[in-house]
Amino acid sequence: MKSNPDTVIIGNPNSGRAGDQDFLERHADVLRAEGLTVEVLNTERPDHATELAAAAGDRLVVAAGGDGTVNEVVNGLSPQATLGILPLGTANVLARELGLPLDVEGACRRILDGGETRVDLGVATDADGAERRFACMAGIGFDAKVVGEVSPRQKRYLRGLAFQVAAFRVLFMNRFPPVEITAGDRSHVARFAIIANGHYYGGDYKVTGPGLLTSGRLETVLVERVGSLLRPDVFWGIIFRRPLNNKMESFTAGEVSARSAGAHVPVQIDGELWGELPMSFRVDPAALRVVC
């Protein structure tokens, strides 16, 4: 990475230490000491990271924050740009997927000394034709409702526990209409679905086995009854980080679509709410160059 001297760090002031300009500048100095020229930019509003990443052109763009910040950056990156990550969020799913250090000092060293690889991206398309890329997953129904229940303040102070508390609240206080998931000429009905581009979910929980990020396919995990997540075999499998697709129906495909008749079913993309059904999802193979 030392051959690329042109670097932008994009920080989210709502992702803990990333909001401390001095904190990011100190780590930018670590990169500068090794010959990189580094500009540090803080976001000021939702989707600002996408604008900043688009303006960065074909440079090394480092997302300093959580998965939401990474997603915003990914949605602005030039195809010739390279993504680096300083993991400062709650789950840091893509960083885990890539095997990156989860401490900032280690992540800086990886930016300096690591290699590069290309990974797939998922692409969600809503009923109006708007598109959103995702690095990790899209969630339909239950987990999107959970994401909507957790405030930035709760996430900051409770971290992963905030989602666990919200999950139980959503589980017992909501109804989940059936969702039809279609791939090719086959249709499936579920109450909750995860469309995965990688095998980690919500931190170090696992949805699928490894290798999905470079497979050229998305894996859809179907939960027919949301309450079945509390079945002892499923619940303890989740707790012990066993892939959810071992207990639930799943399939791989390059493209899937989802709809729900007469119901408002939300969708989350990489841990942030993004619209509602109907929506389609496809894989864009080797679309993202990343430091690994």
Short mmCIF file of C-alpha atoms in Angstrom, two decimals, residues 71-180:
data_model
loop_
_atom_site.label_atom_id
_atom_site.label_comp_id
_atom_site.label_asym_id
_atom_site.label_seq_id
_atom_site.Cartn_x
_atom_site.Cartn_y
_atom_site.Cartn_z
CA ASN A 71 -21.90 1.26 3.57
CA GLU A 72 -22.17 4.98 2.83
CA VAL A 73 -18.57 5.06 1.61
CA VAL A 74 -19.08 1.94 -0.54
CA ASN A 75 -22.05 3.61 -2.22
CA GLY A 76 -19.89 6.55 -3.30
CA LEU A 77 -16.64 4.82 -4.28
CA SER A 78 -15.29 4.98 -7.79
CA PRO A 79 -14.79 1.50 -9.33
CA GLN A 80 -11.03 2.24 -9.37
CA ALA A 81 -10.88 3.38 -5.73
CA THR A 82 -9.70 1.16 -2.86
CA LEU A 83 -11.54 0.83 0.44
CA GLY A 84 -9.70 0.76 3.77
CA ILE A 85 -11.45 0.38 7.13
CA LEU A 86 -10.76 1.74 10.61
CA PRO A 87 -13.38 -0.27 12.57
CA LEU A 88 -14.97 2.01 15.16
CA GLY A 89 -18.54 0.75 15.20
CA THR A 90 -20.63 -1.70 17.20
CA ALA A 91 -20.50 -4.77 14.94
CA ASN A 92 -17.79 -4.05 12.31
CA VAL A 93 -19.11 -6.91 10.17
CA LEU A 94 -17.12 -6.22 6.98
CA ALA A 95 -13.90 -5.77 8.95
CA ARG A 96 -14.46 -9.18 10.56
CA GLU A 97 -15.31 -10.68 7.18
CA LEU A 98 -11.99 -9.47 5.78
CA GLY A 99 -10.01 -10.63 8.82
CA LEU A 100 -8.93 -7.08 9.67
CA PRO A 101 -7.67 -6.14 13.15
CA LEU A 102 -10.48 -4.63 15.21
CA ASP A 103 -8.14 -2.25 17.06
CA VAL A 104 -7.38 1.00 15.28
CA GLU A 105 -3.60 0.69 15.59
CA GLY A 106 -3.66 -2.75 14.02
CA ALA A 107 -6.02 -1.55 11.30
CA CYS A 108 -3.60 1.30 10.47
CA ARG A 109 -0.76 -1.21 10.14
CA ARG A 110 -2.90 -3.32 7.81
CA ILE A 111 -3.59 -0.27 5.62
CA LEU A 112 0.17 0.27 5.37
CA ASP A 113 1.34 -3.32 5.04
CA GLY A 114 -1.65 -5.31 3.83
CA GLY A 115 -2.52 -6.45 0.36
CA GLU A 116 -5.58 -5.84 -1.77
CA THR A 117 -8.34 -8.09 -2.98
CA ARG A 118 -11.65 -7.77 -4.78
CA VAL A 119 -14.92 -8.85 -3.18
CA ASP A 120 -18.53 -8.99 -4.30
CA LEU A 121 -21.18 -6.44 -3.49
CA GLY A 122 -24.90 -6.91 -3.21
CA VAL A 123 -27.22 -4.41 -4.89
CA ALA A 124 -30.76 -3.71 -3.66
CA THR A 125 -33.26 -2.08 -6.03
CA ASP A 126 -36.55 -0.66 -4.75
CA ALA A 127 -39.87 -0.26 -6.54
CA ASP A 128 -38.86 3.18 -7.86
CA GLY A 129 -35.61 1.88 -9.35
CA ALA A 130 -33.35 3.43 -6.68
CA GLU A 131 -30.30 1.27 -5.90
CA ARG A 132 -28.23 0.70 -2.78
CA ARG A 133 -25.08 -1.41 -2.64
CA PHE A 134 -24.34 -3.55 0.40
CA ALA A 135 -21.17 -5.27 1.52
CA CYS A 136 -22.61 -7.67 4.13
CA MET A 137 -26.33 -8.28 4.10
CA ALA A 138 -29.90 -7.15 3.59
CA GLY A 139 -32.52 -8.08 6.18
CA ILE A 140 -36.24 -8.26 5.47
CA GLY A 141 -38.86 -7.86 8.21
CA PHE A 142 -37.85 -8.78 11.75
CA ASP A 143 -34.28 -7.48 11.90
CA ALA A 144 -35.19 -4.32 9.99
CA LYS A 145 -37.79 -3.62 12.69
CA VAL A 146 -35.09 -4.19 15.31
CA VAL A 147 -32.75 -1.74 13.57
CA GLY A 148 -35.55 0.82 13.54
CA GLU A 149 -36.04 0.43 17.31
CA VAL A 150 -32.42 1.20 18.25
CA SER A 151 -31.48 4.88 18.59
CA PRO A 152 -27.92 6.16 18.00
CA ARG A 153 -27.74 6.96 21.72
CA GLN A 154 -28.66 3.39 22.71
CA LYS A 155 -26.15 2.03 20.22
CA ARG A 156 -23.41 4.28 21.60
CA TYR A 157 -23.94 3.37 25.25
CA LEU A 158 -25.27 -0.19 25.11
CA ARG A 159 -23.44 -1.27 21.94
CA GLY A 160 -24.44 -4.82 20.93
CA LEU A 161 -26.75 -5.20 23.93
CA ALA A 162 -29.01 -2.49 22.48
CA PHE A 163 -29.91 -4.78 19.55
CA GLN A 164 -30.49 -7.79 21.81
CA VAL A 165 -32.89 -5.82 24.01
CA ALA A 166 -34.69 -4.40 20.96
CA ALA A 167 -34.90 -7.86 19.36
CA PHE A 168 -36.87 -9.31 22.28
CA ARG A 169 -39.14 -6.28 22.36
CA VAL A 170 -39.85 -6.51 18.61
CA LEU A 171 -40.30 -10.28 18.76
CA PHE A 172 -43.07 -10.15 21.36
CA MET A 173 -44.80 -6.92 20.32
CA ASN A 174 -45.09 -7.27 16.54
CA ARG A 175 -46.75 -9.39 13.89
CA PHE A 176 -44.74 -10.42 10.86
CA PRO A 177 -46.64 -10.75 7.58
CA PRO A 178 -45.59 -13.43 5.09
CA VAL A 179 -42.95 -12.45 2.54
CA GLU A 180 -42.62 -14.12 -0.85
#
